[in-house]
XYZ file of C-alpha atoms in Angstrom:
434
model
C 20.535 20.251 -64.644
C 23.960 21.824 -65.097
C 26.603 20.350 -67.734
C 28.948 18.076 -66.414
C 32.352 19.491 -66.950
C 35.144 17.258 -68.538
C 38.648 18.755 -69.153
C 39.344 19.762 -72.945
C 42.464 21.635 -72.842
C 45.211 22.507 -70.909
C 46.224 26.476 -72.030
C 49.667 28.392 -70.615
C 49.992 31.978 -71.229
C 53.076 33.502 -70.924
C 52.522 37.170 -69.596
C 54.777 40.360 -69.434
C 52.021 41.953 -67.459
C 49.407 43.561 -68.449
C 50.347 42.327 -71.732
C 50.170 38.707 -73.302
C 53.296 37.489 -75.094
C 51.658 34.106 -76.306
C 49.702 30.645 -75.409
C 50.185 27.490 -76.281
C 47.779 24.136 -76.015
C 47.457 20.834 -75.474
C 44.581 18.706 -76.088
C 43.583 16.177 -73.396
C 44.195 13.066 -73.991
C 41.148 11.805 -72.437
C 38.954 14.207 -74.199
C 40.210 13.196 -77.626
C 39.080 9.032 -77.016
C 35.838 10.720 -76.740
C 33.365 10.097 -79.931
C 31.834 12.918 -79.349
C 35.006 15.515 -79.262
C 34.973 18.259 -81.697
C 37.416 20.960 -82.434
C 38.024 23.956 -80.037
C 39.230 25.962 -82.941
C 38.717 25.120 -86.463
C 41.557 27.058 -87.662
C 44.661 26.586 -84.913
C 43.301 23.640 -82.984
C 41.835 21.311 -85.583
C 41.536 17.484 -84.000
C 42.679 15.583 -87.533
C 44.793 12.617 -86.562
C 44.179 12.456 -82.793
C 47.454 10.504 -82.512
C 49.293 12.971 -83.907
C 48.205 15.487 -81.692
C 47.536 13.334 -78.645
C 50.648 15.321 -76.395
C 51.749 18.119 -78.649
C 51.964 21.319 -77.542
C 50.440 23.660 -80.378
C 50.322 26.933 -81.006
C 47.897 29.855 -82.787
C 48.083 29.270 -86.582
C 47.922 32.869 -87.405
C 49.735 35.861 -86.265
C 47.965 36.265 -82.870
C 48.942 35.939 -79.773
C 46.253 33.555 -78.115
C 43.486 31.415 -79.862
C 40.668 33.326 -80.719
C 38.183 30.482 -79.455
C 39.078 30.643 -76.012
C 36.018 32.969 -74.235
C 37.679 35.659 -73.420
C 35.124 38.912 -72.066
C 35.259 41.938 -74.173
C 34.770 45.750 -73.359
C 32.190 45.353 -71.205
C 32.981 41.807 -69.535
C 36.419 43.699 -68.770
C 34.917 46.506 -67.172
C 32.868 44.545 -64.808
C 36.128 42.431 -63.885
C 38.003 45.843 -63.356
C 35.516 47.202 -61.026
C 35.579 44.139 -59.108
C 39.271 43.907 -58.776
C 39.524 47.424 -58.021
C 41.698 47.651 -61.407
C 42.546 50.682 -63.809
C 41.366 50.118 -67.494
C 42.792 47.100 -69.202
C 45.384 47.355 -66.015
C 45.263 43.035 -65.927
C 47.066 40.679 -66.925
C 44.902 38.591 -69.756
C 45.024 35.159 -67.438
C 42.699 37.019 -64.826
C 39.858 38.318 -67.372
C 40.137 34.689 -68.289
C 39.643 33.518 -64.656
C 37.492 36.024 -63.319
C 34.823 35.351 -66.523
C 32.771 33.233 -65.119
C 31.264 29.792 -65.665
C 28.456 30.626 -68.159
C 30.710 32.399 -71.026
C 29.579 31.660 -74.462
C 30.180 28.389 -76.282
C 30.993 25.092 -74.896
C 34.771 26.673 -72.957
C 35.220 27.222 -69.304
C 38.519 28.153 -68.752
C 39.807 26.998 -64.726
C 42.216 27.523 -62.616
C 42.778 23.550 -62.545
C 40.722 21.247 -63.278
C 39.444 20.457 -59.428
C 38.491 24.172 -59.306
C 34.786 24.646 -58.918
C 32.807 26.727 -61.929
C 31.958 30.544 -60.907
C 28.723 30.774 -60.775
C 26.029 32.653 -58.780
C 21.978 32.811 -58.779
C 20.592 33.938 -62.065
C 17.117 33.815 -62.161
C 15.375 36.568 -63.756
C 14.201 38.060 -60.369
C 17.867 39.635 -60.408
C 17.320 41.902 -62.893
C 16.600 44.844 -60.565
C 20.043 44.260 -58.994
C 21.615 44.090 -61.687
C 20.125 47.180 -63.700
C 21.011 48.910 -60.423
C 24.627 48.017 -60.361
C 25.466 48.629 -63.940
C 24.477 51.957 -63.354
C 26.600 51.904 -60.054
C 29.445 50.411 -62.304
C 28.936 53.193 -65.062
C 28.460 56.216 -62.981
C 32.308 54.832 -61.470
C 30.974 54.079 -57.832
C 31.489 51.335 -55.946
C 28.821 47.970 -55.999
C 27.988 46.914 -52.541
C 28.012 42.976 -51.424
C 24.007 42.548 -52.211
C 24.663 43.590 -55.686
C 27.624 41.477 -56.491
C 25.965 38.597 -58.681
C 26.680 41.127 -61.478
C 30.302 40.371 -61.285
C 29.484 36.752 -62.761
C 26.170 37.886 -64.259
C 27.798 40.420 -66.141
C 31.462 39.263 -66.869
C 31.421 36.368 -69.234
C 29.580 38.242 -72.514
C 31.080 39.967 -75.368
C 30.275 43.440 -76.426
C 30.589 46.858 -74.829
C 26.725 47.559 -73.741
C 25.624 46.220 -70.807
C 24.507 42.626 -70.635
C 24.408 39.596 -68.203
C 23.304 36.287 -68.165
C 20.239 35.204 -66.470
C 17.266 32.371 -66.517
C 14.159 32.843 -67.394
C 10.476 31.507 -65.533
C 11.500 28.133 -66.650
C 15.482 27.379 -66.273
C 16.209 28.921 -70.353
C 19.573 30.950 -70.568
C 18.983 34.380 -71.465
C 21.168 37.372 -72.650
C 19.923 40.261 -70.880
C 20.518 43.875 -72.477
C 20.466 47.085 -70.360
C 20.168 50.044 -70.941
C 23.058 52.315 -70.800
C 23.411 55.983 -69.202
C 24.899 57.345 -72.251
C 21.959 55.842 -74.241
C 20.481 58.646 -77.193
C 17.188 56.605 -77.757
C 15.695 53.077 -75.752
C 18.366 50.516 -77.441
C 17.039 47.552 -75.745
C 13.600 48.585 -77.359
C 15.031 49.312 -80.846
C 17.004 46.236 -81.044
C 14.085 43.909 -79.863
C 12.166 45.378 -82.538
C 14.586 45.647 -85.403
C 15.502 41.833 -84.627
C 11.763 40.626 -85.112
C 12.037 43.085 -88.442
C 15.211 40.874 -89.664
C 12.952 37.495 -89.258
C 10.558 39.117 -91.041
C 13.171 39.090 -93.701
C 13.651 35.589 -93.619
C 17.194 35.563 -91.363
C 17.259 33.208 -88.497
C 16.979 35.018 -85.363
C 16.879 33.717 -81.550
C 13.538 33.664 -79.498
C 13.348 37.342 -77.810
C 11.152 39.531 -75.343
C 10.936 42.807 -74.166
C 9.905 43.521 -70.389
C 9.740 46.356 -68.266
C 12.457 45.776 -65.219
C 12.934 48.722 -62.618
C 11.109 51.641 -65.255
C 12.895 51.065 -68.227
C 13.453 47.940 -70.743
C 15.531 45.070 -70.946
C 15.696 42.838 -74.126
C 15.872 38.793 -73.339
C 17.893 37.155 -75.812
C 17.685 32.707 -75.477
C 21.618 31.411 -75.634
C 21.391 29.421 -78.908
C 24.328 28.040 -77.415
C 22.703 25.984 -74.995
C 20.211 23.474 -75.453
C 17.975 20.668 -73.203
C 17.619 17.313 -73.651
C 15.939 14.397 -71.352
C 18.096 10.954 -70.627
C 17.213 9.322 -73.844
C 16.720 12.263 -76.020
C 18.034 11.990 -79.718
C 20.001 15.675 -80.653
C 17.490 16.474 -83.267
C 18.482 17.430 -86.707
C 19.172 20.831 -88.054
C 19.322 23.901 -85.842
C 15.854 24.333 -84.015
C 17.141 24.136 -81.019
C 19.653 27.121 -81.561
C 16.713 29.542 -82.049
C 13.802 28.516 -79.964
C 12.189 26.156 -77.153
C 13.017 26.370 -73.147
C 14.183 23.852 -70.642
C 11.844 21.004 -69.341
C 11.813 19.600 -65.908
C 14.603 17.185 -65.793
C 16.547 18.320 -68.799
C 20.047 18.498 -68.479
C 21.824 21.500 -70.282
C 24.085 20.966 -72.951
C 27.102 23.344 -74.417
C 27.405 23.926 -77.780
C 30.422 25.154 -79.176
C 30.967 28.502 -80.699
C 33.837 30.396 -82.420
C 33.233 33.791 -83.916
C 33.987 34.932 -87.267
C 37.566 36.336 -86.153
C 38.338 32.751 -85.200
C 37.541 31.792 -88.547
C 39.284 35.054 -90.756
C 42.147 34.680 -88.082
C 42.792 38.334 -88.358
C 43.667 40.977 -84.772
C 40.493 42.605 -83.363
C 42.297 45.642 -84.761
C 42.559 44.474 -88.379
C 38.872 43.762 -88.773
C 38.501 46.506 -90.591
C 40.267 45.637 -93.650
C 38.376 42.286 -93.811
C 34.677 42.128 -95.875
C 31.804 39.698 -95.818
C 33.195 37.840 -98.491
C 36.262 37.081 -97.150
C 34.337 35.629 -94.339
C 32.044 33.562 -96.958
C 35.287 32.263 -97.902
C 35.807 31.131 -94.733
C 32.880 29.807 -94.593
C 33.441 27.127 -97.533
C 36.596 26.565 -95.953
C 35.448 25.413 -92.461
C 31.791 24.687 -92.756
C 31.045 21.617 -94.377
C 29.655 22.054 -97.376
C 26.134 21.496 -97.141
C 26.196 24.191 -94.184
C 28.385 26.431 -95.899
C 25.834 26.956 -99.217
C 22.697 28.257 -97.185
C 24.907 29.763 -94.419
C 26.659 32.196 -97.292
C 23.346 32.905 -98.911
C 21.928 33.915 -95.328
C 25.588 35.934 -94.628
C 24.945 38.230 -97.768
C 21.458 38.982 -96.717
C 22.286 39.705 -93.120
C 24.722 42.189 -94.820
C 21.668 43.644 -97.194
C 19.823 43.802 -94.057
C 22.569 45.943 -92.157
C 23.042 48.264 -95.201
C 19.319 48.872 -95.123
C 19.283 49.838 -90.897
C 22.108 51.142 -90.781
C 23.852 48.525 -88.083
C 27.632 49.420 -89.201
C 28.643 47.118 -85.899
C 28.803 43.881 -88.224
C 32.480 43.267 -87.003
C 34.250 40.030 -87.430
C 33.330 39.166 -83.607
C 29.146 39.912 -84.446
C 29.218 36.862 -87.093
C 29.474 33.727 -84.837
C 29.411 29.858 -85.759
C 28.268 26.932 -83.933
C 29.292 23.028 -83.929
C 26.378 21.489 -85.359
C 27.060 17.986 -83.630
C 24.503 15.485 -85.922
C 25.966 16.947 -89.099
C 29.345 17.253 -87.424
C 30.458 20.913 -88.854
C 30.455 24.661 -88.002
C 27.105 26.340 -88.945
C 26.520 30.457 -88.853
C 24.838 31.094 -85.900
C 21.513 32.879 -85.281
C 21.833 36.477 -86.239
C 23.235 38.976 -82.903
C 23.863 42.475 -81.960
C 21.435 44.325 -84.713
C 21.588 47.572 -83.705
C 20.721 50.488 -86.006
C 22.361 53.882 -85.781
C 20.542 56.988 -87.131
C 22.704 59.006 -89.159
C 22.172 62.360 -91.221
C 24.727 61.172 -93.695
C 23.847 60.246 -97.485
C 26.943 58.228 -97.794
C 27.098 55.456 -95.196
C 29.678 52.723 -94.439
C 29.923 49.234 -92.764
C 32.342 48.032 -90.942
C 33.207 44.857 -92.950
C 33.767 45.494 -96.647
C 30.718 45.171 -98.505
C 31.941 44.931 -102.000
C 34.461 46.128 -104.806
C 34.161 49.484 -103.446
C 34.948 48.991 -99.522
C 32.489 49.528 -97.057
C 30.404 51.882 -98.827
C 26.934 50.904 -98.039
C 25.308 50.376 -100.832
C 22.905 47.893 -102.931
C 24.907 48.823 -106.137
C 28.876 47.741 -104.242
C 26.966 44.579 -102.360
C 26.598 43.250 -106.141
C 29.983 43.429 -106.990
C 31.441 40.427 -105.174
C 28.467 37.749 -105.815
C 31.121 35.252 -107.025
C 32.013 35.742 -103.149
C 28.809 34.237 -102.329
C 28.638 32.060 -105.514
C 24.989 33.815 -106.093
C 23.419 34.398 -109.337
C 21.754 37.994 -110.158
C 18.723 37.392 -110.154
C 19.214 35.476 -106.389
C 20.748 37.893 -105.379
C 18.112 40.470 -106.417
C 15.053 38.177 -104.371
C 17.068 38.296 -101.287
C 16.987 42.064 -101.678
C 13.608 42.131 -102.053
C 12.818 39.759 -99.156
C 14.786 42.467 -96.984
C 13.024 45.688 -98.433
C 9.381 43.916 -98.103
C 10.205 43.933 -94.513
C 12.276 47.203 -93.642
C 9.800 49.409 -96.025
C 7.063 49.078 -93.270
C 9.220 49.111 -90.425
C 7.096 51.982 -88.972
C 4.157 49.883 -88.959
C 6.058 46.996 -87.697
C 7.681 49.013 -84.886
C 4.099 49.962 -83.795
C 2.669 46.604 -83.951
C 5.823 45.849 -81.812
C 4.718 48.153 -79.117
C 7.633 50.413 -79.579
C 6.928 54.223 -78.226
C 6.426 56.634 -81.193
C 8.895 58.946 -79.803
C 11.491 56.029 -80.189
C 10.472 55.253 -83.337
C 11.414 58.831 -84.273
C 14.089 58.809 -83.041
C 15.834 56.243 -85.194
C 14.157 57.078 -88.282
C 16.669 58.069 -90.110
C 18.545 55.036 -89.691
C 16.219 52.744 -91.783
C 17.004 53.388 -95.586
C 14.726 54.099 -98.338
C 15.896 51.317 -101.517
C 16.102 54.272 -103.854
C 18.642 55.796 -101.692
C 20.675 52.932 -101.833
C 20.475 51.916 -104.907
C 21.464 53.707 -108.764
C 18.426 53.926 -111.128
C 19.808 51.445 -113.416
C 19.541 48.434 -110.605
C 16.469 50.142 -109.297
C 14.877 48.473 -112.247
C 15.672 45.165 -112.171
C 14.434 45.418 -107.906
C 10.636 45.883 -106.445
């Protein structure tokens, strides 16, 4: 069963189209008598005193012009919403890539029209797929999508990223990310991240339940929304965060939201400045708005997710690739399941990140991830076991990619992407590691 919606905000956008000028908020005042109400946004739109804020109009904390939890699509959402409206690139005004988003965006945020307006929503089942790995091609290749291929406009609008993706249900009612393939594509990505996402759990980092099938020819990787979860009338929210990672629906559930905010939320930076922000300002973060028993094993996890990208080469570990979810029994933001691990060959010795990785930028090394441990309040020799946890795993990734199923030609063709430890680390640390 669908989520019964209830009205959490009331949002106003002030436009000088395409551009937007600001927002501002106000929290319902029915939705804050509720005991279980949480924060939309951590950082601008924290509940505190609900009297206080019961009827005032607030505003973004930090220098941007909207709150960074509200859902809005990204690169490729946009697209899809453009070739829809028959509009030129980013040629809308932000309050219709809001609307036109659809009803199953990520986290526990729909935004409406009003609140009698009914959610956009159209059939998802996994017998789509064909449709829709026809029209993204239609959508890439610039031509138009005819009316029997059309669920991709609500499919494929509501996800972040800029590769091809759409929601869709699996055999028995689970939300599922789907990721395409892409014309422009070097090497099967849908293939290379299904396998290099079972490689991170065999490093010990928490990643969603995932398959690979064959749709139309080609692959598409099956992703479970770890921000949606089932429970029966009766059901007790279980503890911890099994249900972010695993399990389906059962006949008779009903689905549940779970709220979600992305590290940007949390750093409170401009997409564009996310470059001069590093993992440990994020951990920072982290102890800031997590509470604390969360925050400890969520930092530890952050720095090895960040050993882990050094050693593929995934430099797409932006601020909006680190995501947090409202952990309702412990009632605090959690890091979320591990996303978007992607690696990206590269001939290069010297190799960079996108977030900074230590006292020496982004360089991606073993050596500059060191340097900040106070970030992560790890010792050395911690730190040095969730190295080796990560190496154990990535050194056989050949063997791992075969036992995965993955082609040998694609295998080959991302070699160079996966890192040997002694090229990323100096002799002298090379001693104290396996």
């Amino acid at each position: 069963m669908p989520p019964t919606a209830q009205t959490r905000l009331r949002l106003a956008l002030t436009e000088d189209v395409p551009d937007l000028v600001s927002s501002n908020f106000e929290y319902d005042r029915t939705y804050l008598t509720r005991s279980t109400a949480s924060d939309v946004d951590p950082v601008s739109l924290r509940l505190g005193n609900r009297k206080d804020i019961a009827g005032k109009v607030q505003r973004p904390a930090n220098p941007l012009p909207y709150f960074g939890a509200i859902p809005t699509p990204d690169a490729w959402g946009r697209r899809i919403i453009e070739a829809k409206l028959g509009a030129p690139l980013n040629g809308l005004p932000e309050s219709q890539y809001l609307l036109h988003a659809g009803s199953v965006r990520v986290g526990a945020l729909d935004v409406r029209s009003d609140a009698s307006a009914p959610p956009l929503v159209a059939k998802d089942s996994w017998d789509t797929l064909p449709d829709l790995v026809e029209a993204v091609d239609l959508i890439e290749r610039g031509q138009p999508v005819p009316p029997g291929l059309g669920n991709i406009y609500v499919q494929g609008a509501s996800l972040g990223g800029a590769r091809p993706k759409a929601s869709v249900r699996d055999e028995h009612g689970t939300l599922h990310v789907a990721k395409l393939s892409s014309r422009s594509d070097r090497f099967d990505v849908p293939a290379v991240e299904y396998a290099t996402l079972r490689l991170a759990a065999k490093a010990g980092l928490r990643v969603p339940s995932i398959r690979l099938i064959d749709v139309c020819g080609g692959h598409v990787l099956l992703s479970r929304r770890f921000d949606r979860f089932g429970s029966l009338p009766g059901d007790r929210t279980p503890r911890g965060d099994i249900r972010f990672v695993q399990g389906h629906a059962t006949e008779g559930a009903r689905e549940h939201r779970i709220p979600f905010v992305s590290a940007l939320t949390l750093v409170g930076c401009d997409e564009m400045d996310s470059r001069s922000m590093s993992y440990a300002d994020v951990a920072a973060c982290m102890r800031k708005y997590c509470r604390r028993l969360l925050a400890y094993d969520g930092v530890a996890e952050l720095f090895k997710r960040m050993i882990f990208n050094i050693f593929v080469s995934n430099n797409d570990d932006h601020l909006r690739n680190i995501g947090f979810l409202w952990d309702a029994e412990l009632q605090g933001w959690r890091l979320s399941p591990v996303y978007d691990v992607l690696p990206q060959p590269s001939l290069a010795s010297e190799r960079f990140q996108h977030l900074g990785v230590g006292k020496s930028g982004r360089l991606a090394t073993l050596d500059n991830a060191l340097t900040r441990l106070d970030a992560f309040q790890l010792s050395m020799s911690l730190a040095c076991d969730l190295i080796a946890d990560v190496w154990e795993a990535v050194r056989q990734w050949r063997d791992a990619f075969d036992g995965f199923g993955i082609d040998l030609r694609e295998s080959q063709k991302v070699a160079s992407a996966y890192r040997h430890i002694d090229d990323i680390a100096s002799q002298e640390l090379r001693r104290r590691l396996p």
